[in-house]
Amino acid sequence: MGLFGRNWAKELDRAEDLLGRDLAVPALEIAERAARQAAGELRARAAALVARARRAALASVLAKADAAEAAGDLDDAADWLLSAVEREPSALRRAELEARRRSLLGRGEDAGSSWSVRAETITVVAGETADEPDVSFRYETLVSMLADELRGRYEDRPAAFQEAVVALNEGEAGAALAALEELAAAAPDDPVLRLERGRARLLSGEAAAARGDLAAAWDALGAEPLDAGGTLLAPALWAEASLAAGDSEEVLQRLAALASPATGHPELCRLYGAALLAAGRPARAVDHLDAVLALVPGDPELNLLMAEALVAAGEPARALTGLESAVAPSCAGGSCARPAAHLPSFRLLARLHLAPGGDPERARELLAHVANAQQGQLGAEDLLILAAYYEATGDGAAAADAAAEAARLASAGESPGEVQASPAPPRGRIL
């Protein structure tokens, strides 16, 4: 029984049923309560369900945004995207969604839609647009999402800190880091400053420096979730920085007690599996991830990591079969939109289909879904897969075109898989 005599096992069963009926929001509310109040294995189960329900709720909102945009209702689409921004845990992804939302608003204004009138009305009444709430409001919103035990540490902070935290959570790590470096230098023992500077350093690519900050934050703030949703943990941030810095062995040592598949937080279990793979132990990674996925089925990051481990362990056929099962719900009916397609899984699956024993035409289908999810554009990584498809189907000229465009995007500084506002190569269109 849980706190106040509540049977959290039954509550979580009820949340699972709601999620299975596409009622993600009420399922999320139950799971979040359980993640805060249940204990032991039930708390771990609740944390995993929170992550799944959040993804399902976000996917539902994004599907509504896509449908509204396709129907030409840019007002409604922008509203749904605002809801998606509020639900998206990744700062970088939030920035992408906000950019798409602003693009819709611009299109709506160009077309004389009612949105521009609504925005002007809000400006007159409130003195500011809905797009630009003041920093203190945004900061208070972020603080309200923290765990109860942590909120007090964020209160009464100077404006410079508030601005830095808001910037960091809106994807502007560079701007946040400059302020946080100065603040942390003046108060080196403040765990909150170490936590936020560590996050900013990690997002800025300074992994080695970030891990020291995040280790200090872990020591001071503990291993429990830092946010009310149970998804942000200091040891997970530290492990991300350590893996990025190339130190998988220390991750294995420090996470061993926290990453048991039966009781560990799913994110810590994933990072432990990633560390096993990075340390050159793919067979152990497969065994570990197999146990985790038995308890947390359907997690796209875990499924992708399992496929990568299987490939490294010399089992590409099993990796292909597993990923096909993982992406199938996203592609039911051919839409690949409910739940949202996990593009890294689509890319790896396409590469597996281009290896011996695979189906090149299936790879082409997967790339078409990737392009659709990216507004018709292919990034450098996608174009390299496309080049391999053309090679496999005997079209050397098209393969050369696709490879050349991939090289051009890479030289322009594009990260793998990132979408650039550039035309597809002359023979690189797959739709």
CSV table of C-alpha atoms in Angstrom, one decimal:
chain,number,residue,atom,x,y,z
A,1,MET,CA,0.0,0.0,0.0
A,2,GLY,CA,1.2,3.5,-0.7
A,3,LEU,CA,1.0,6.7,1.2
A,4,PHE,CA,-2.4,7.3,2.9
A,5,GLY,CA,-3.2,3.7,2.3
A,6,ARG,CA,-3.4,4.0,-1.5
A,7,ASN,CA,-2.7,0.9,-3.5
A,8,TRP,CA,-0.2,2.2,-6.0
A,9,ALA,CA,0.1,-1.1,-7.9
A,10,LYS,CA,-3.6,-0.8,-8.8
A,11,GLU,CA,-3.3,2.9,-9.5
A,12,LEU,CA,-0.5,2.2,-11.9
A,13,ASP,CA,-2.5,-0.6,-13.5
A,14,ARG,CA,-5.3,1.9,-14.0
A,15,ALA,CA,-2.8,4.4,-15.6
A,16,GLU,CA,-1.6,1.7,-17.9
A,17,ASP,CA,-5.2,1.1,-19.0
A,18,LEU,CA,-5.8,4.8,-19.6
A,19,LEU,CA,-2.6,5.0,-21.6
A,20,GLY,CA,-3.6,2.0,-23.7
A,21,ARG,CA,-6.8,3.9,-24.5
A,22,ASP,CA,-5.0,7.0,-25.7
A,23,LEU,CA,-5.9,8.9,-22.5
A,24,ALA,CA,-2.3,10.0,-21.9
A,25,VAL,CA,-3.1,13.1,-19.7
A,26,PRO,CA,-5.0,11.4,-16.9
A,27,ALA,CA,-2.5,8.5,-17.1
A,28,LEU,CA,0.3,11.0,-16.6
A,29,GLU,CA,-1.4,12.6,-13.6
A,30,ILE,CA,-1.7,9.2,-11.8
A,31,ALA,CA,1.9,8.2,-12.7
A,32,GLU,CA,3.3,11.5,-11.5
A,33,ARG,CA,1.6,11.1,-8.1
A,34,ALA,CA,2.9,7.6,-7.8
A,35,ALA,CA,6.4,8.6,-8.8
A,36,ARG,CA,6.3,11.1,-5.9
A,37,GLN,CA,4.6,9.0,-3.3
A,38,ALA,CA,5.2,5.3,-4.0
A,39,ALA,CA,8.3,3.4,-3.0
A,40,GLY,CA,10.8,0.8,-4.3
A,41,GLU,CA,9.8,-1.1,-7.4
A,42,LEU,CA,6.5,0.7,-7.7
A,43,ARG,CA,8.3,4.1,-7.8
A,44,ALA,CA,10.6,2.8,-10.5
A,45,ARG,CA,7.6,1.5,-12.5
A,46,ALA,CA,5.8,4.9,-12.0
A,47,ALA,CA,8.9,6.8,-13.2
A,48,ALA,CA,8.9,4.7,-16.4
A,49,LEU,CA,5.2,5.2,-16.9
A,50,VAL,CA,5.6,9.0,-16.4
A,51,ALA,CA,8.2,9.0,-19.3
A,52,ARG,CA,5.9,6.9,-21.5
A,53,ALA,CA,2.8,9.0,-20.7
A,54,ARG,CA,4.7,12.3,-21.3
A,55,ARG,CA,5.8,11.0,-24.7
A,56,ALA,CA,2.3,9.9,-25.5
A,57,ALA,CA,0.8,13.2,-24.5
A,58,LEU,CA,3.4,15.1,-26.5
A,59,ALA,CA,2.8,12.8,-29.5
A,60,SER,CA,-0.9,13.5,-29.3
A,61,VAL,CA,-0.4,17.2,-29.2
A,62,LEU,CA,2.0,17.1,-32.1
A,63,ALA,CA,-0.4,15.0,-34.1
A,64,LYS,CA,-3.1,17.6,-33.5
A,65,ALA,CA,-0.7,20.4,-34.6
A,66,ASP,CA,0.2,18.5,-37.8
A,67,ALA,CA,-3.5,17.9,-38.6
A,68,ALA,CA,-4.4,21.5,-38.0
A,69,GLU,CA,-1.5,22.7,-40.2
A,70,ALA,CA,-2.5,20.3,-43.0
A,71,ALA,CA,-6.0,21.6,-42.8
A,72,GLY,CA,-4.7,25.2,-43.1
A,73,ASP,CA,-5.8,26.2,-39.6
A,74,LEU,CA,-2.6,27.9,-38.6
A,75,ASP,CA,-4.1,29.5,-35.5
A,76,ASP,CA,-5.0,26.1,-34.1
A,77,ALA,CA,-1.7,24.5,-35.1
A,78,ALA,CA,0.2,27.3,-33.3
A,79,ASP,CA,-1.9,26.7,-30.2
A,80,TRP,CA,-1.1,23.0,-30.2
A,81,LEU,CA,2.6,23.7,-30.8
A,82,LEU,CA,2.6,26.0,-27.8
A,83,SER,CA,1.2,23.1,-25.7
A,84,ALA,CA,4.0,20.9,-27.2
A,85,VAL,CA,6.7,23.3,-26.2
A,86,GLU,CA,5.3,23.2,-22.6
A,87,ARG,CA,5.4,19.4,-22.6
A,88,GLU,CA,8.8,18.8,-24.3
A,89,PRO,CA,11.6,17.9,-21.8
A,90,SER,CA,14.5,18.6,-24.2
A,91,ALA,CA,15.6,22.2,-24.3
A,92,LEU,CA,16.9,21.8,-27.9
A,93,ARG,CA,13.7,20.2,-29.1
A,94,ARG,CA,11.7,22.9,-27.4
A,95,ALA,CA,13.7,25.5,-29.4
A,96,GLU,CA,12.9,23.6,-32.6
A,97,LEU,CA,9.2,23.5,-31.8
A,98,GLU,CA,9.1,27.2,-30.9
A,99,ALA,CA,10.8,28.0,-34.2
A,100,ARG,CA,8.2,26.0,-36.0
A,101,ARG,CA,5.5,27.8,-34.1
A,102,ARG,CA,6.9,31.2,-34.9
A,103,SER,CA,7.1,30.2,-38.5
A,104,LEU,CA,3.4,29.3,-38.5
A,105,LEU,CA,2.6,32.7,-36.8
A,106,GLY,CA,4.5,34.5,-39.5
A,107,ARG,CA,2.6,32.6,-42.2
A,108,GLY,CA,-0.6,33.3,-40.5
A,109,GLU,CA,0.1,37.0,-40.4
A,110,ASP,CA,1.2,37.0,-44.1
A,111,ALA,CA,-2.2,35.4,-44.9
A,112,GLY,CA,-4.1,37.8,-42.8
A,113,SER,CA,-5.2,35.1,-40.4
A,114,SER,CA,-7.1,35.8,-37.2
A,115,TRP,CA,-4.0,34.9,-35.1
A,116,SER,CA,-2.4,38.3,-35.7
A,117,VAL,CA,-5.6,40.0,-34.5
A,118,ARG,CA,-5.6,37.9,-31.3
A,119,ALA,CA,-2.0,38.6,-30.7
A,120,GLU,CA,-2.5,42.4,-31.0
A,121,THR,CA,-5.5,42.2,-28.6
A,122,ILE,CA,-3.4,40.4,-26.0
A,123,THR,CA,-0.7,43.1,-26.4
A,124,VAL,CA,-3.2,45.9,-25.7
A,125,VAL,CA,-4.7,44.2,-22.7
A,126,ALA,CA,-1.7,42.6,-21.0
A,127,GLY,CA,1.1,44.9,-22.2
A,128,GLU,CA,3.1,42.0,-23.6
A,129,THR,CA,2.5,39.3,-26.2
A,130,ALA,CA,1.8,35.7,-25.3
A,131,ASP,CA,5.1,34.8,-27.1
A,132,GLU,CA,7.3,36.9,-24.8
A,133,PRO,CA,6.3,36.5,-21.1
A,134,ASP,CA,8.8,38.2,-18.8
A,135,VAL,CA,11.8,36.3,-17.4
A,136,SER,CA,10.5,36.1,-13.9
A,137,PHE,CA,7.3,34.4,-15.0
A,138,ARG,CA,9.2,31.9,-17.1
A,139,TYR,CA,11.6,31.3,-14.2
A,140,GLU,CA,8.7,30.7,-11.7
A,141,THR,CA,7.2,28.2,-14.2
A,142,LEU,CA,10.4,26.3,-14.3
A,143,VAL,CA,10.8,26.3,-10.6
A,144,SER,CA,7.2,25.0,-10.2
A,145,MET,CA,8.3,21.9,-12.1
A,146,LEU,CA,11.0,21.0,-9.6
A,147,ALA,CA,10.7,18.5,-6.8
A,148,ASP,CA,9.3,19.9,-3.6
A,149,GLU,CA,12.6,19.4,-1.8
A,150,LEU,CA,14.5,21.5,-4.3
A,151,ARG,CA,12.2,24.5,-4.9
A,152,GLY,CA,13.3,26.4,-1.9
A,153,ARG,CA,16.9,26.3,-3.1
A,154,TYR,CA,15.8,28.2,-6.3
A,155,GLU,CA,13.8,30.9,-4.5
A,156,ASP,CA,15.2,34.4,-3.9
A,157,ARG,CA,17.9,34.1,-6.6
A,158,PRO,CA,19.3,37.1,-8.4
A,159,ALA,CA,17.9,38.2,-11.8
A,160,ALA,CA,21.1,37.2,-13.5
A,161,PHE,CA,20.6,33.6,-12.3
A,162,GLN,CA,17.0,33.6,-13.3
A,163,GLU,CA,17.8,34.8,-16.8
A,164,ALA,CA,20.5,32.2,-17.2
A,165,VAL,CA,18.3,29.3,-16.1
A,166,VAL,CA,15.5,30.5,-18.5
A,167,ALA,CA,18.0,30.8,-21.3
A,168,LEU,CA,19.4,27.4,-20.6
A,169,ASN,CA,16.0,25.8,-20.7
A,170,GLU,CA,15.2,27.5,-23.9
A,171,GLY,CA,18.2,26.0,-25.6
A,172,GLU,CA,20.6,29.0,-25.3
A,173,ALA,CA,23.4,27.2,-23.4
A,174,GLY,CA,26.1,29.6,-24.5
A,175,ALA,CA,24.4,32.7,-23.2
A,176,ALA,CA,23.5,30.9,-20.0
A,177,LEU,CA,27.0,29.6,-19.4
A,178,ALA,CA,28.7,33.0,-19.4
A,179,ALA,CA,26.5,34.2,-16.5
A,180,LEU,CA,26.6,30.9,-14.6
A,181,GLU,CA,30.5,30.9,-14.8
A,182,GLU,CA,30.6,34.2,-13.0
A,183,LEU,CA,28.0,33.3,-10.5
A,184,ALA,CA,29.5,30.0,-9.7
A,185,ALA,CA,33.0,31.5,-9.3
A,186,ALA,CA,31.6,33.8,-6.6
A,187,ALA,CA,29.9,30.9,-4.7
A,188,PRO,CA,31.8,27.7,-5.6
A,189,ASP,CA,30.1,25.6,-2.9
A,190,ASP,CA,26.5,26.3,-4.0
A,191,PRO,CA,25.2,23.0,-5.4
A,192,VAL,CA,22.4,24.7,-7.4
A,193,LEU,CA,25.0,26.9,-9.2
A,194,ARG,CA,27.1,23.8,-9.8
A,195,LEU,CA,24.1,21.9,-11.2
A,196,GLU,CA,23.1,24.6,-13.6
A,197,ARG,CA,26.6,25.4,-14.7
A,198,GLY,CA,27.1,21.7,-15.2
A,199,ARG,CA,24.0,21.5,-17.4
A,200,ALA,CA,25.1,24.5,-19.4
A,201,ARG,CA,28.6,23.1,-19.9
A,202,LEU,CA,27.3,19.8,-21.0
A,203,LEU,CA,25.0,21.3,-23.5
A,204,SER,CA,27.8,23.5,-24.7
A,205,GLY,CA,30.0,20.5,-25.4
A,206,GLU,CA,32.3,21.0,-22.4
A,207,ALA,CA,31.8,17.5,-21.0
A,208,ALA,CA,35.0,17.2,-19.0
A,209,ALA,CA,34.3,20.4,-17.1
A,210,ALA,CA,30.6,19.5,-16.7
A,211,ARG,CA,31.2,16.2,-15.0
A,212,GLY,CA,33.0,17.9,-12.1
A,213,ASP,CA,30.1,20.3,-11.5
A,214,LEU,CA,27.5,17.5,-11.8
A,215,ALA,CA,29.4,15.2,-9.5
A,216,ALA,CA,29.3,18.0,-6.9
A,217,ALA,CA,25.6,18.5,-7.5
A,218,TRP,CA,25.0,14.8,-7.1
A,219,ASP,CA,26.9,14.7,-3.8
A,220,ALA,CA,25.0,17.6,-2.4
A,221,LEU,CA,21.5,17.0,-3.9
A,222,GLY,CA,21.4,13.3,-3.9
A,223,ALA,CA,20.3,10.7,-6.5
A,224,GLU,CA,16.5,11.3,-6.2
A,225,PRO,CA,14.7,13.0,-9.1
A,226,LEU,CA,15.2,16.8,-9.2
A,227,ASP,CA,11.9,17.5,-11.0
A,228,ALA,CA,8.3,16.7,-10.0
A,229,GLY,CA,7.9,14.4,-13.0
A,230,GLY,CA,10.8,12.2,-11.9
A,231,THR,CA,12.8,12.5,-15.1
A,232,LEU,CA,15.8,14.7,-14.2
A,233,LEU,CA,18.5,13.2,-12.0
A,234,ALA,CA,21.9,14.4,-11.0
A,235,PRO,CA,23.6,11.0,-11.5
A,236,ALA,CA,22.1,10.8,-15.0
A,237,LEU,CA,23.4,14.2,-15.9
A,238,TRP,CA,26.8,13.2,-14.5
A,239,ALA,CA,26.8,9.9,-16.4
A,240,GLU,CA,26.0,11.7,-19.7
A,241,ALA,CA,28.9,14.1,-19.1
A,242,SER,CA,31.3,11.2,-18.2
A,243,LEU,CA,30.3,9.2,-21.2
A,244,ALA,CA,30.7,12.2,-23.5
A,245,ALA,CA,34.2,12.7,-21.9
A,246,GLY,CA,35.1,9.1,-22.7
A,247,ASP,CA,35.0,7.6,-19.2
A,248,SER,CA,32.7,4.7,-19.3
A,249,GLU,CA,34.5,2.7,-16.6
A,250,GLU,CA,33.7,5.2,-13.9
A,251,VAL,CA,30.1,5.3,-15.0
A,252,LEU,CA,29.9,1.6,-14.6
A,253,GLN,CA,31.4,1.8,-11.1
A,254,ARG,CA,29.3,4.6,-9.8
A,255,LEU,CA,26.0,3.6,-11.4
A,256,ALA,CA,26.2,-0.1,-10.6
A,257,ALA,CA,24.1,0.2,-7.4
A,258,LEU,CA,21.6,2.5,-9.0
A,259,ALA,CA,21.0,0.8,-12.3
A,260,SER,CA,19.5,-2.5,-11.3
A,261,PRO,CA,16.9,-3.3,-13.9
A,262,ALA,CA,14.4,-4.3,-11.2
A,263,THR,CA,14.7,-1.2,-9.1
A,264,GLY,CA,16.7,1.4,-10.9
A,265,HIS,CA,15.4,4.5,-12.7
A,266,PRO,CA,15.0,3.7,-16.4
A,267,GLU,CA,17.3,6.6,-17.4
A,268,LEU,CA,20.1,5.3,-15.1
A,269,CYS,CA,19.5,1.8,-16.5
A,270,ARG,CA,19.8,3.2,-20.0
A,271,LEU,CA,23.0,5.0,-19.2
A,272,TYR,CA,24.5,2.0,-17.6
A,273,GLY,CA,23.8,0.0,-20.7
A,274,ALA,CA,25.4,2.7,-22.8
A,275,ALA,CA,28.4,2.6,-20.6
A,276,LEU,CA,28.7,-1.2,-21.1
A,277,LEU,CA,28.5,-0.7,-24.8
A,278,ALA,CA,31.1,2.1,-24.8
A,279,ALA,CA,33.4,-0.1,-22.7
A,280,GLY,CA,33.4,-2.8,-25.3
A,281,ARG,CA,31.0,-5.2,-23.5
A,282,PRO,CA,28.1,-5.5,-26.0
A,283,ALA,CA,27.0,-9.0,-24.8
A,284,ARG,CA,26.7,-7.7,-21.2
A,285,ALA,CA,24.9,-4.6,-22.5
A,286,VAL,CA,22.4,-6.9,-24.4
A,287,ASP,CA,21.7,-8.9,-21.2
A,288,HIS,CA,21.3,-5.8,-19.1
A,289,LEU,CA,19.0,-4.0,-21.6
A,290,ASP,CA,17.0,-7.2,-22.2
A,291,ALA,CA,16.1,-7.2,-18.4
A,292,VAL,CA,15.3,-3.5,-18.5
A,293,LEU,CA,13.0,-3.7,-21.5
A,294,ALA,CA,11.1,-6.5,-19.9
A,295,LEU,CA,10.0,-4.0,-17.3
A,296,VAL,CA,10.0,-0.9,-19.5
A,297,PRO,CA,8.7,-2.0,-22.9
A,298,GLY,CA,8.3,0.5,-25.7
A,299,ASP,CA,10.9,3.0,-24.6
A,300,PRO,CA,12.4,4.2,-27.9
A,301,GLU,CA,15.8,5.2,-26.5
A,302,LEU,CA,16.1,1.8,-24.8
A,303,ASN,CA,15.0,0.0,-28.0
A,304,LEU,CA,17.6,1.9,-30.0
A,305,LEU,CA,20.4,1.2,-27.6
A,306,MET,CA,19.4,-2.5,-27.6
A,307,ALA,CA,19.7,-2.5,-31.4
A,308,GLU,CA,23.1,-0.9,-31.3
A,309,ALA,CA,24.3,-3.4,-28.7
A,310,LEU,CA,23.0,-6.3,-30.8
A,311,VAL,CA,24.8,-5.0,-33.8
A,312,ALA,CA,28.0,-4.7,-31.8
A,313,ALA,CA,27.5,-8.2,-30.4
A,314,GLY,CA,27.2,-9.6,-33.9
A,315,GLU,CA,23.5,-10.0,-34.0
A,316,PRO,CA,22.3,-7.6,-36.7
A,317,ALA,CA,19.3,-9.8,-37.7
A,318,ARG,CA,17.9,-9.6,-34.2
A,319,ALA,CA,18.6,-5.9,-34.1
A,320,LEU,CA,16.6,-5.5,-37.3
A,321,THR,CA,13.7,-7.5,-36.1
A,322,GLY,CA,13.6,-5.7,-32.7
A,323,LEU,CA,13.7,-2.2,-34.3
A,324,GLU,CA,10.9,-3.2,-36.8
A,325,SER,CA,8.7,-4.1,-33.9
A,326,ALA,CA,9.7,-0.9,-32.1
A,327,VAL,CA,8.8,1.4,-35.0
A,328,ALA,CA,5.7,-0.4,-36.1
A,329,PRO,CA,3.3,1.4,-33.8
A,330,SER,CA,4.6,4.7,-35.0
A,331,CYS,CA,3.9,3.7,-38.6
A,332,ALA,CA,0.5,2.1,-38.1
A,333,GLY,CA,-1.6,3.2,-41.1
A,334,GLY,CA,1.4,4.7,-42.8
A,335,SER,CA,1.4,7.9,-40.9
A,336,CYS,CA,4.3,7.4,-38.5
A,337,ALA,CA,2.9,10.1,-36.3
A,338,ARG,CA,1.1,8.4,-33.3
A,339,PRO,CA,3.1,7.9,-31.3
A,340,ALA,CA,5.8,10.2,-32.7
A,341,ALA,CA,8.4,8.5,-34.9
A,342,HIS,CA,11.7,8.1,-33.2
A,343,LEU,CA,14.0,9.2,-36.1
A,344,PRO,CA,17.3,7.8,-34.8
A,345,SER,CA,15.6,4.3,-34.8
A,346,PHE,CA,14.3,4.9,-38.3
A,347,ARG,CA,17.8,5.7,-39.5
A,348,LEU,CA,19.5,2.7,-37.9
A,349,LEU,CA,16.8,0.4,-39.2
A,350,ALA,CA,17.3,1.8,-42.7
A,351,ARG,CA,21.0,1.2,-42.4
A,352,LEU,CA,20.3,-2.4,-41.3
A,353,HIS,CA,18.1,-2.9,-44.3
A,354,LEU,CA,20.9,-1.8,-46.6
A,355,ALA,CA,23.2,-4.5,-45.1
A,356,PRO,CA,23.3,-8.0,-46.5
A,357,GLY,CA,20.0,-9.8,-45.7
A,358,GLY,CA,18.0,-6.5,-45.5
A,359,ASP,CA,15.4,-5.0,-47.9
A,360,PRO,CA,16.7,-1.9,-49.7
A,361,GLU,CA,13.1,-0.8,-50.5
A,362,ARG,CA,12.2,-0.9,-46.9
A,363,ALA,CA,15.1,1.4,-46.2
A,364,ARG,CA,13.7,3.8,-48.8
A,365,GLU,CA,10.3,3.7,-47.1
A,366,LEU,CA,11.9,4.6,-43.8
A,367,LEU,CA,13.8,7.5,-45.3
A,368,ALA,CA,10.6,8.8,-46.8
A,369,HIS,CA,9.1,8.8,-43.3
A,370,VAL,CA,12.2,10.6,-42.0
A,371,ALA,CA,11.8,13.3,-44.7
A,372,ASN,CA,8.1,13.7,-44.0
A,373,ALA,CA,8.9,14.3,-40.3
A,374,GLN,CA,11.4,16.9,-41.3
A,375,GLN,CA,9.2,19.0,-43.6
A,376,GLY,CA,10.6,17.3,-46.7
A,377,GLN,CA,14.3,17.9,-45.9
A,378,LEU,CA,17.1,15.4,-45.4
A,379,GLY,CA,20.1,16.0,-43.2
A,380,ALA,CA,23.7,14.9,-43.8
A,381,GLU,CA,23.2,11.6,-42.1
A,382,ASP,CA,20.0,10.9,-44.0
A,383,LEU,CA,21.7,11.7,-47.3
A,384,LEU,CA,24.5,9.3,-46.6
A,385,ILE,CA,21.9,6.5,-46.0
A,386,LEU,CA,20.2,7.6,-49.2
A,387,ALA,CA,23.5,7.4,-51.1
A,388,ALA,CA,23.9,3.8,-49.7
A,389,TYR,CA,20.4,3.0,-51.0
A,390,TYR,CA,21.2,4.2,-54.5
A,391,GLU,CA,24.5,2.2,-54.4
A,392,ALA,CA,22.5,-0.9,-53.4
A,393,THR,CA,20.0,-0.4,-56.2
A,394,GLY,CA,22.7,0.2,-58.8
A,395,ASP,CA,22.2,4.0,-59.4
A,396,GLY,CA,25.8,5.2,-59.0
A,397,ALA,CA,25.1,8.7,-60.3
A,398,ALA,CA,22.3,9.3,-57.8
A,399,ALA,CA,24.5,7.9,-55.0
A,400,ALA,CA,27.3,10.4,-55.9
A,401,ASP,CA,24.8,13.3,-55.9
A,402,ALA,CA,23.5,12.3,-52.5
A,403,ALA,CA,27.0,11.8,-51.0
A,404,ALA,CA,28.2,15.2,-52.4
A,405,GLU,CA,25.2,17.0,-50.8
A,406,ALA,CA,25.9,15.2,-47.5
A,407,ALA,CA,29.5,16.3,-47.6
A,408,ARG,CA,28.4,19.9,-48.4
A,409,LEU,CA,26.1,20.0,-45.4
A,410,ALA,CA,28.7,18.4,-43.1
A,411,SER,CA,31.3,21.0,-44.2
A,412,ALA,CA,28.8,23.7,-43.4
A,413,GLY,CA,28.8,22.5,-39.8
A,414,GLU,CA,25.6,20.4,-39.7
A,415,SER,CA,25.4,17.9,-37.0
A,416,PRO,CA,24.4,14.3,-38.1
A,417,GLY,CA,20.7,14.1,-38.7
A,418,GLU,CA,20.1,17.9,-38.3
A,419,VAL,CA,17.9,19.5,-40.9
A,420,GLN,CA,19.3,22.3,-43.0
A,421,ALA,CA,17.2,24.7,-45.0
A,422,SER,CA,18.7,23.5,-48.3
A,423,PRO,CA,17.3,21.8,-51.3
A,424,ALA,CA,17.6,18.1,-51.7
A,425,PRO,CA,20.2,17.0,-54.3
A,426,PRO,CA,19.0,16.8,-57.9
A,427,ARG,CA,18.5,13.0,-57.7
A,428,GLY,CA,18.1,12.7,-54.0
A,429,ARG,CA,14.4,13.0,-53.6
A,430,ILE,CA,12.8,9.9,-52.3
A,431,LEU,CA,9.2,11.0,-51.9
